[in-house]
Amino acid sequence: MATTTPNMDTQAPSSQSYLTRMPQEVLTRITYFVRTPDLCNARLTCKSLENALYYSFAHEFFRKKQFMIYGPSLQVLVDISKHPSLSHHLKHVIIGTDQIIPPNRISAATDDQKSLNWHLAYADQQTLLVSGRARDMLVEAFKNLRHLETVDLRDFHSSSRTRDGNATWSSYGHNTLLETTGVKPFTGQPRAGEEDYPTRLFALITHALAAAKARPQGIEVVIRENWAVRDHGFLVPTYLEPDLLPVLADLKKLHVVLDINKVTYGDVDIQYLFFKKFLAFTPNLTWLRINFRRSTSYHGEEEALLKWLASSLRPGTWSSPGLINADPSRFPPPVELHHLEQLDIGQLSVSANTLTRLFRKFSPTLKVISLRRVKLQHNSDQHSFDMGDDEQNPWIKLLRSLKKESFPHLRELSLSLLDAVVRSNTSGATLHYPVVGFVNPDQAEKQNGISATGHQDLEEMVKIIKDRTYTGLKLEAFLSNPTADIATPSKHITGVPTRGHSSDNESDFDSVDDDEEESNDDDGSAAEDE
């Protein structure tokens, strides 16, 4: 029997490998668990795999990308913006506050080349800023990025890069600088005289967006250390209005972290003046987040800003005293924000009445409220306090006022790291709530609606949760009876009246603050929460 030579095609491995024949979602899931170098190697094996993995690769590594004010970093941003395909994926540009600090502030490098590299990098960053080249490069990139949705400023590297273990999404160029200089670019707590760096970068970003005629939906400031954007960073110069106002008018999302201007520290009235005017140019916002620089003191600047935001000049509405017929150069008219759906407030001390009015003003459209690191300040006409009276906690009444009838569209309430202080106007006694937390949901069910606030040893009985988000039916149940969930294990009283003084245990949280008007407000008093 004659033998035949097998066809080479039947003996050779199929050009359609198992990987290339896999369903797209299976292949994406498999490669989700490999480290970045291995993922890149897989994409290099053949054109079929490269094409199959392209979208998930581009979405993960180029949809959101962080850069710093450093020549090689900004050049990569410009190069990506010119790329025929990757430029379509870059929708979220992050500018990091990575600072290349002066050489005299670092330890002398043992390697002369590394020391020279640091001097060159420092000079590069300073030159980019003072020459305007950083702005020019951002303008070029923003012009090219037709799908740009968000630009944000942040002072940290995200730890969400789970693919590579403990790696972070650092600013492009950060790790290379560390390798070539032996010095880590500075992103932490600013030293005296350096607090203005985020302010300079914020102005740089907004001016570049204006020059590029870009139309992002969101501008965000996300800062974790104790610095912020000072008020002069929000100045909109007259010469810039034709280009910047259209950018601000198109914004749907604005997240800021605010700090007072030290040069006007003593004048509470004009603190945040430029921010107020800036906000007036953003009528289409649906999401506003205002955080303040963390401070241990309470001077009233934050309160004054929120009073302004809670005010309205519409007939029959509440307005902060002094706004009507006020000089607009010092007291800009309050904004209305008719489309606002989410309002986040954080890192401040504020009176219950101010927050009440703030949320009441936007109640027709609000869907989401978030409060983080908020301390309620309340003045009471009570002579003394009863440790067992839950209604003395100003958060209780505030939360009850967020009822469905007053907030028809509210569907989510997020509360985190809250506390409160109630002061007696007559005796000097002060009721402290250093921890306003939440009972573990399982334990709350066991209590069957019994108040949790009275347990002084509650932290030993159940695990206190300091962050809680309520939605749907759970939100309605919580607002109707917040005492069932709220726990205040460390509450205490200081400045207790001397023996012989009468004790009035009746709660009087309907009394108005010094800043409240007579009860001619159509919207009344409401609890605010975020």
Coordinates of C-alpha atoms in Angstrom, one line a residue:
M1 CA 0.0 0.0 0.0
A2 CA 1.5 3.2 -1.1
T3 CA 2.0 5.9 1.6
T4 CA 1.3 9.5 1.1
T5 CA 3.0 12.5 2.5
P6 CA 0.8 14.3 4.9
N7 CA -0.2 17.8 4.1
M8 CA 1.8 20.2 6.1
D9 CA -1.3 22.2 6.9
T10 CA -2.8 19.2 8.6
Q11 CA 0.2 18.7 10.8
A12 CA 1.0 22.2 11.7
P13 CA -0.8 23.8 14.7
S14 CA -3.9 25.6 13.7
S15 CA -3.5 29.3 13.0
Q16 CA -6.6 29.8 15.1
S17 CA -5.2 29.2 18.6
Y18 CA -7.4 28.3 21.5
L19 CA -7.0 31.8 22.9
T20 CA -8.0 33.6 19.7
R21 CA -11.1 31.3 19.4
M22 CA -12.3 32.1 23.0
P23 CA -15.3 34.4 23.5
Q24 CA -14.3 37.9 24.1
E25 CA -15.6 38.1 27.6
V26 CA -13.8 34.9 28.6
L27 CA -10.5 36.1 27.2
T28 CA -10.9 39.4 29.0
R29 CA -11.7 37.6 32.2
I30 CA -8.6 35.4 32.0
T31 CA -6.2 38.3 31.2
Y32 CA -7.8 40.3 34.1
F33 CA -5.7 38.3 36.6
V34 CA -2.3 38.6 34.9
R35 CA 0.3 41.3 35.7
T36 CA 0.8 44.2 33.4
P37 CA 4.1 42.9 31.8
D38 CA 2.4 39.5 31.1
L39 CA -0.6 41.3 29.6
C40 CA 1.6 43.3 27.3
N41 CA 3.5 40.1 26.3
A42 CA 0.2 38.4 25.5
R43 CA -0.8 41.3 23.2
L44 CA 2.6 41.0 21.4
T45 CA 2.2 37.3 20.5
C46 CA 0.0 37.9 17.5
K47 CA -2.2 40.4 15.8
S48 CA -5.4 38.5 16.6
L49 CA -4.7 38.7 20.3
E50 CA -3.6 42.3 20.1
N51 CA -6.9 43.2 18.4
A52 CA -9.0 41.0 20.8
L53 CA -7.4 42.6 23.9
Y54 CA -7.2 46.2 22.6
Y55 CA -10.4 47.6 23.9
S56 CA -10.1 46.3 27.5
F57 CA -6.4 47.3 27.5
A58 CA -7.1 50.8 26.3
H59 CA -10.0 51.2 28.7
E60 CA -7.9 50.1 31.7
F61 CA -4.7 52.0 31.0
F62 CA -5.8 55.0 28.9
R63 CA -9.4 55.9 29.8
K64 CA -8.1 57.7 33.0
K65 CA -4.5 58.7 33.2
Q66 CA -2.5 60.8 35.7
F67 CA 0.3 63.3 34.8
M68 CA 2.4 65.8 36.6
I69 CA 4.0 69.2 35.8
Y70 CA 7.2 67.7 34.3
G71 CA 8.4 67.9 30.7
P72 CA 8.5 64.2 29.9
S73 CA 5.1 63.6 31.6
L74 CA 3.2 66.4 29.8
Q75 CA 4.9 65.3 26.5
V76 CA 3.3 61.9 26.9
L77 CA -0.1 63.5 27.5
V78 CA 0.4 65.5 24.2
D79 CA 1.5 62.4 22.4
I80 CA -1.5 60.4 23.5
S81 CA -3.8 63.2 22.5
K82 CA -2.4 63.0 19.0
H83 CA -2.6 59.2 18.8
P84 CA -5.2 58.1 16.2
S85 CA -6.9 55.6 18.4
L86 CA -5.8 56.0 22.0
S87 CA -6.9 59.6 22.0
H88 CA -10.5 58.5 21.7
H89 CA -10.2 56.5 24.9
L90 CA -8.6 59.2 27.2
K91 CA -11.7 60.8 28.8
H92 CA -10.4 61.6 32.3
V93 CA -7.1 63.6 32.7
I94 CA -5.6 63.9 36.1
I95 CA -3.0 66.4 37.0
G96 CA -1.1 65.4 40.1
T97 CA 0.4 67.8 42.6
D98 CA 3.8 66.0 42.5
Q99 CA 6.3 68.6 43.4
I100 CA 10.0 68.4 42.6
I101 CA 11.2 70.2 45.7
P102 CA 14.3 72.4 45.7
P103 CA 17.6 70.5 45.8
N104 CA 18.7 72.2 49.0
R105 CA 15.7 70.5 50.8
I106 CA 16.9 66.9 50.1
S107 CA 19.7 64.9 51.5
A108 CA 22.8 65.0 49.4
A109 CA 22.8 62.2 46.9
T110 CA 25.8 59.8 47.1
D111 CA 25.6 59.5 43.3
D112 CA 26.6 62.6 41.5
Q113 CA 24.6 61.7 38.4
K114 CA 21.4 61.3 40.5
S115 CA 22.0 64.6 42.2
L116 CA 22.4 66.3 38.8
N117 CA 19.3 64.6 37.5
W118 CA 17.3 66.0 40.4
H119 CA 18.6 69.5 39.7
L120 CA 17.6 69.2 36.1
A121 CA 14.1 67.9 37.0
Y122 CA 13.6 70.7 39.5
A123 CA 14.7 73.3 36.9
D124 CA 12.4 71.7 34.3
Q125 CA 9.3 71.9 36.5
Q126 CA 10.0 75.5 37.5
T127 CA 10.6 76.6 33.9
L128 CA 7.4 74.9 32.7
L129 CA 5.4 76.9 35.3
V130 CA 7.1 80.4 35.0
S131 CA 7.4 80.3 31.2
G132 CA 3.9 79.3 30.4
R133 CA 5.0 76.2 28.6
A134 CA 3.0 73.9 30.9
R135 CA -0.1 75.8 29.9
D136 CA 0.7 75.6 26.2
M137 CA 1.2 71.8 26.5
L138 CA -2.1 71.4 28.3
V139 CA -3.9 73.5 25.8
E140 CA -2.5 71.4 22.9
A141 CA -3.6 68.2 24.7
F142 CA -7.1 69.4 25.6
K143 CA -7.7 70.6 22.0
N144 CA -6.9 67.2 20.7
L145 CA -8.9 65.2 23.2
R146 CA -12.3 65.4 21.6
H147 CA -13.9 62.9 24.1
L148 CA -12.5 64.6 27.3
E149 CA -15.1 64.4 30.0
T150 CA -13.3 65.1 33.3
V151 CA -10.2 67.0 34.4
D152 CA -9.2 66.6 38.0
L153 CA -6.4 67.8 40.3
R154 CA -5.3 65.4 43.1
D155 CA -2.4 65.0 45.6
F156 CA -2.3 61.2 45.8
H157 CA -1.7 58.1 43.7
S158 CA -4.7 55.8 43.5
S159 CA -4.3 52.3 45.1
S160 CA -6.9 50.7 42.8
R161 CA -4.3 49.1 40.6
T162 CA -5.0 45.6 41.8
R163 CA -3.5 43.9 38.8
D164 CA 0.0 44.5 40.0
G165 CA -0.3 43.9 43.7
N166 CA 0.6 46.9 45.8
A167 CA 1.3 49.1 42.8
T168 CA -0.5 52.5 42.4
W169 CA -1.7 54.6 39.5
S170 CA 1.0 57.2 40.0
S171 CA 1.6 60.3 37.9
Y172 CA 3.4 59.5 34.7
G173 CA 7.1 60.1 35.2
H174 CA 6.9 59.8 39.0
N175 CA 8.6 56.3 39.1
T176 CA 11.2 57.2 36.5
L177 CA 12.2 60.3 38.6
L178 CA 12.5 58.1 41.6
E179 CA 14.8 55.7 39.8
T180 CA 17.0 58.3 38.1
T181 CA 17.3 60.6 41.1
G182 CA 16.8 58.5 44.1
V183 CA 14.3 61.1 45.4
K184 CA 10.5 60.7 45.5
P185 CA 8.6 63.7 44.1
F186 CA 6.7 65.3 47.0
T187 CA 2.9 64.8 47.2
G188 CA 2.4 65.0 51.0
Q189 CA 1.7 67.5 53.7
P190 CA 2.9 71.0 52.4
R191 CA 5.4 73.0 54.2
A192 CA 4.9 76.7 55.1
G193 CA 4.9 78.7 51.9
E194 CA 4.0 75.8 49.6
E195 CA 0.2 75.7 50.3
D196 CA -0.4 77.7 47.1
Y197 CA 0.7 74.9 44.7
P198 CA -2.7 73.3 44.2
T199 CA -4.1 76.9 43.7
R200 CA -1.6 77.5 40.9
L201 CA -2.4 74.2 39.3
F202 CA -6.2 74.8 39.5
A203 CA -5.8 78.1 37.7
L204 CA -3.5 76.6 35.2
I205 CA -6.0 73.8 34.4
T206 CA -9.0 76.2 34.0
H207 CA -7.1 78.7 31.9
A208 CA -5.8 75.9 29.6
L209 CA -9.4 74.5 29.2
A210 CA -10.5 78.0 28.3
A211 CA -7.7 78.5 25.7
A212 CA -8.4 75.0 24.2
K213 CA -12.1 75.7 24.0
A214 CA -12.6 72.3 25.7
R215 CA -16.0 71.3 27.0
P216 CA -15.5 68.7 29.8
Q217 CA -18.5 67.8 31.9
G218 CA -16.6 67.8 35.2
I219 CA -13.8 69.6 37.0
E220 CA -12.7 67.9 40.2
V221 CA -10.3 68.7 43.1
V222 CA -9.5 65.7 45.2
I223 CA -7.1 66.4 48.0
R224 CA -6.3 64.2 50.9
E225 CA -3.6 66.1 52.7
N226 CA -4.2 69.3 54.6
W227 CA -4.1 71.8 51.8
A228 CA -6.7 73.1 49.3
V229 CA -7.4 75.6 46.6
R230 CA -7.4 79.1 47.9
D231 CA -10.0 81.6 46.8
H232 CA -7.8 83.6 44.3
G233 CA -7.5 80.4 42.3
F234 CA -11.2 80.9 41.3
L235 CA -10.7 84.4 39.9
V236 CA -12.3 84.7 36.4
P237 CA -10.5 87.8 34.9
T238 CA -12.4 90.0 32.6
Y239 CA -10.1 89.2 29.7
L240 CA -10.7 85.5 30.1
E241 CA -14.5 85.6 30.3
P242 CA -15.1 85.0 26.6
D243 CA -13.2 81.7 26.7
L244 CA -13.8 80.5 30.2
L245 CA -17.5 81.2 30.7
P246 CA -18.6 78.7 28.0
V247 CA -16.4 76.1 29.7
L248 CA -18.1 76.7 33.1
A249 CA -21.6 76.9 31.6
D250 CA -21.3 73.4 30.3
L251 CA -20.1 71.8 33.5
K252 CA -22.3 69.2 35.1
K253 CA -20.0 68.3 37.9
L254 CA -17.8 70.5 40.1
H255 CA -15.8 69.1 43.1
V256 CA -13.7 71.5 45.1
V257 CA -11.6 71.6 48.3
L258 CA -11.6 75.2 49.6
D259 CA -9.2 77.2 51.8
I260 CA -9.4 80.8 53.0
N261 CA -7.1 83.5 51.8
K262 CA -4.7 84.4 54.6
V263 CA -4.4 88.0 53.4
T264 CA -8.1 88.6 54.1
Y265 CA -8.3 86.3 57.1
G266 CA -10.0 88.9 59.3
D267 CA -12.8 89.7 56.9
V268 CA -15.3 86.9 57.0
D269 CA -17.6 88.6 54.5
I270 CA -15.3 88.4 51.6
Q271 CA -13.9 85.0 52.2
Y272 CA -14.6 82.7 49.2
L273 CA -15.7 85.8 47.2
F274 CA -14.1 84.6 43.9
F275 CA -15.5 81.1 44.4
K276 CA -19.0 82.5 44.8
K277 CA -18.6 84.4 41.5
F278 CA -17.0 81.3 39.9
L279 CA -20.0 79.2 41.0
A280 CA -22.4 81.8 39.5
F281 CA -21.0 80.8 36.0
T282 CA -22.0 77.1 36.5
P283 CA -25.8 77.2 36.2
N284 CA -26.1 73.7 34.7
L285 CA -24.4 71.8 37.6
T286 CA -26.1 68.5 38.6
W287 CA -23.4 67.5 41.1
L288 CA -21.7 69.9 43.5
R289 CA -19.2 68.8 46.1
I290 CA -17.7 71.3 48.5
N291 CA -15.1 70.2 51.0
F292 CA -13.0 72.5 53.2
R293 CA -9.5 72.3 54.3
R294 CA -9.4 70.5 57.6
S295 CA -9.0 72.9 60.6
T296 CA -9.3 72.5 64.3
S297 CA -10.7 76.0 64.7
Y298 CA -14.2 77.4 63.9
H299 CA -14.2 81.0 62.7
G300 CA -17.4 81.0 60.7
E301 CA -16.0 81.4 57.1
E302 CA -17.5 78.0 56.0
E303 CA -20.7 78.8 57.7
A304 CA -20.9 82.2 55.9
L305 CA -20.4 80.5 52.5
L306 CA -23.1 77.9 53.1
K307 CA -25.5 80.6 54.3
W308 CA -24.9 82.4 51.0
L309 CA -25.4 79.1 49.1
A310 CA -28.6 78.5 51.0
S311 CA -30.0 81.9 50.3
S312 CA -32.3 82.9 47.5
L313 CA -33.5 86.3 46.3
R314 CA -36.7 84.8 44.8
P315 CA -39.9 86.2 46.5
G316 CA -41.0 84.2 49.5
T317 CA -37.6 82.5 50.1
W318 CA -35.1 82.8 52.8
S319 CA -32.0 85.0 52.4
S320 CA -29.0 85.5 54.6
P321 CA -29.2 88.8 56.4
G322 CA -27.4 91.5 54.4
L323 CA -27.7 90.0 51.0
I324 CA -30.7 92.0 49.9
N325 CA -29.6 95.3 48.3
A326 CA -26.0 94.4 49.2
D327 CA -23.0 95.6 47.3
P328 CA -22.4 92.8 44.7
S329 CA -18.7 93.4 44.7
R330 CA -18.6 92.1 48.3
F331 CA -21.8 90.0 48.4
P332 CA -22.5 88.4 45.0
P333 CA -26.2 87.4 44.5
P334 CA -26.7 83.7 45.5
V335 CA -26.9 81.0 42.9
E336 CA -30.0 79.0 42.2
L337 CA -28.6 75.8 40.5
H338 CA -32.0 74.6 39.2
H339 CA -30.6 71.3 38.0
L340 CA -28.7 70.2 41.1
E341 CA -29.3 66.5 41.8
Q342 CA -26.4 65.7 44.2
L343 CA -24.9 67.8 46.9
D344 CA -21.9 66.7 48.9
I345 CA -20.6 68.7 51.9
G346 CA -17.5 67.8 53.9
Q347 CA -14.8 68.7 56.5
L348 CA -16.4 71.6 58.4
S349 CA -18.3 72.8 61.5
V350 CA -21.7 74.3 60.8
S351 CA -24.9 75.1 62.5
A352 CA -27.9 72.7 62.0
N353 CA -30.1 75.5 60.8
T354 CA -27.7 76.5 58.0
L355 CA -27.6 73.0 56.7
T356 CA -31.3 72.7 57.0
R357 CA -31.9 75.7 54.8
L358 CA -29.2 74.6 52.3
F359 CA -30.8 71.3 51.6
R360 CA -34.3 72.7 51.7
K361 CA -33.4 75.2 49.0
F362 CA -32.5 72.4 46.6
S363 CA -35.1 69.9 47.8
P364 CA -37.1 70.0 44.5
T365 CA -34.3 68.4 42.5
L366 CA -32.0 66.7 45.0
K367 CA -31.6 63.0 44.6
V368 CA -28.4 62.3 46.5
I369 CA -27.0 63.9 49.7
S370 CA -23.7 63.2 51.2
L371 CA -22.1 64.5 54.4
R372 CA -18.6 63.6 55.5
R373 CA -16.6 64.9 58.5
V374 CA -19.4 67.3 59.4
K375 CA -19.7 68.6 62.9
L376 CA -23.0 70.1 63.8
Q377 CA -22.9 73.2 66.1
H378 CA -26.1 74.0 68.0
N379 CA -27.1 76.5 70.6
S380 CA -29.9 75.6 72.9
D381 CA -32.0 77.5 75.5
Q382 CA -32.0 74.4 77.8
H383 CA -30.3 75.0 81.1
S384 CA -29.0 71.5 81.4
F385 CA -29.0 68.3 79.4
D386 CA -30.4 64.8 79.9
M387 CA -28.0 62.1 78.8
G388 CA -30.9 59.7 78.1
D389 CA -32.8 62.1 75.9
D390 CA -32.0 61.1 72.3
E391 CA -33.8 64.1 70.9
Q392 CA -31.0 66.4 72.1
N393 CA -28.8 65.1 69.4
P394 CA -29.2 67.7 66.6
W395 CA -28.6 65.0 63.9
I396 CA -31.9 63.3 64.9
K397 CA -34.1 66.2 64.0
L398 CA -32.1 67.1 61.0
L399 CA -32.5 63.6 59.6
R400 CA -36.2 63.4 60.3
S401 CA -36.7 66.6 58.3
L402 CA -35.5 64.9 55.1
K403 CA -38.8 63.3 54.8
K404 CA -40.2 62.2 51.5
E405 CA -42.9 64.9 51.5
S406 CA -40.2 67.6 51.5
F407 CA -37.6 65.8 49.4
P408 CA -39.7 64.0 46.7
H409 CA -36.7 62.7 44.7
L410 CA -34.2 61.9 47.4
R411 CA -33.1 58.3 46.8
E412 CA -29.6 58.1 48.5
L413 CA -28.2 59.5 51.7
S414 CA -24.5 59.0 52.6
L415 CA -23.2 59.8 56.1
S416 CA -19.7 59.5 57.3
L417 CA -17.5 60.5 60.3
L418 CA -20.1 62.8 61.9
D419 CA -20.1 64.5 65.3
A420 CA -22.0 67.3 67.1
V421 CA -21.8 69.8 69.9
V422 CA -24.8 71.4 71.7
R423 CA -24.2 74.4 73.9
S424 CA -26.6 75.9 76.5
N425 CA -27.2 79.6 76.1
T426 CA -28.0 80.0 79.8
S427 CA -25.7 77.7 81.9
G428 CA -22.5 77.2 79.9
A429 CA -23.1 73.4 79.8
T430 CA -22.0 71.7 76.6
L431 CA -23.2 68.3 75.3
H432 CA -20.6 66.6 73.2
Y433 CA -21.2 63.9 70.6
P434 CA -17.6 63.1 69.4
V435 CA -18.8 60.0 67.6
V436 CA -22.2 59.9 65.8
G437 CA -22.1 56.4 64.3
F438 CA -24.4 53.7 63.2
V439 CA -25.3 50.4 64.7
N440 CA -24.4 47.3 62.8
P441 CA -27.4 46.4 60.6
D442 CA -27.7 43.0 62.2
Q443 CA -27.7 44.4 65.7
A444 CA -30.2 47.1 64.7
E445 CA -32.7 44.4 63.7
K446 CA -32.2 42.7 67.1
Q447 CA -33.0 45.9 68.8
N448 CA -36.3 46.0 66.9
G449 CA -36.4 49.8 66.8
I450 CA -35.2 50.4 70.3
S451 CA -33.0 53.5 70.5
A452 CA -29.3 52.9 70.4
T453 CA -28.2 56.3 71.4
G454 CA -28.5 55.8 75.1
H455 CA -25.9 53.0 75.4
Q456 CA -22.7 54.4 76.8
D457 CA -21.0 51.0 76.3
L458 CA -22.4 50.5 72.9
E459 CA -19.0 50.3 71.3
E460 CA -18.3 47.2 73.4
M461 CA -21.8 45.7 72.6
V462 CA -21.7 46.0 68.8
K463 CA -19.4 47.2 66.2
I464 CA -20.0 50.9 65.5
I465 CA -20.1 51.8 61.8
K466 CA -18.9 55.4 61.1
D467 CA -19.9 55.3 57.4
R468 CA -23.4 54.4 56.2
T469 CA -25.3 54.8 52.9
Y470 CA -29.1 54.5 52.8
T471 CA -31.2 53.9 49.7
G472 CA -34.7 52.9 48.8
L473 CA -37.0 51.6 51.5
K474 CA -34.1 51.5 54.0
L475 CA -33.7 55.2 53.5
E476 CA -37.4 55.9 54.2
A477 CA -37.3 53.7 57.4
F478 CA -34.1 55.4 58.6
L479 CA -35.5 58.9 58.2
S480 CA -38.7 58.1 59.9
N481 CA -36.9 56.7 63.0
P482 CA -33.1 57.6 62.9
T483 CA -32.7 56.8 66.6
A484 CA -32.9 53.1 65.9
D485 CA -29.7 53.2 63.9
I486 CA -27.7 56.1 65.3
A487 CA -25.2 55.3 68.1
T488 CA -23.4 57.9 70.2
P489 CA -21.2 55.8 72.6
S490 CA -18.9 58.6 73.7
K491 CA -21.3 61.4 74.4
H492 CA -20.6 63.4 77.5
I493 CA -21.4 66.8 79.2
T494 CA -18.9 69.5 80.2
G495 CA -19.5 72.7 82.2
V496 CA -22.4 71.1 84.1
P497 CA -24.3 73.8 86.1
T498 CA -23.5 73.8 89.8
R499 CA -25.8 72.0 92.2
G500 CA -29.0 73.9 93.1
H501 CA -29.6 75.0 89.6
S502 CA -32.9 73.8 88.1
S503 CA -32.7 71.0 85.6
D504 CA -34.7 71.3 82.5
N505 CA -34.6 68.0 80.6
E506 CA -37.0 69.1 78.0
S507 CA -35.4 69.3 74.6
D508 CA -35.5 72.7 72.9
F509 CA -34.0 72.1 69.4
D510 CA -36.6 74.3 67.7
S511 CA -34.9 77.4 69.1
V512 CA -33.3 79.5 66.4
D513 CA -29.6 80.3 66.1
D514 CA -28.4 83.9 66.4
D515 CA -28.3 84.1 62.7
E516 CA -31.9 83.0 62.1
E517 CA -34.6 85.3 61.0
E518 CA -38.1 85.4 62.5
S519 CA -40.3 82.6 61.3
N520 CA -41.3 84.4 58.1
D521 CA -39.5 81.8 56.0
D522 CA -41.8 80.0 53.6
D523 CA -39.4 77.0 53.5
G524 CA -39.2 76.7 57.3
S525 CA -36.5 74.8 59.1
A526 CA -35.1 71.6 57.7
A527 CA -32.5 69.1 58.6
E528 CA -29.6 69.0 56.3
D529 CA -27.5 66.0 55.5
E530 CA -25.1 64.9 52.9

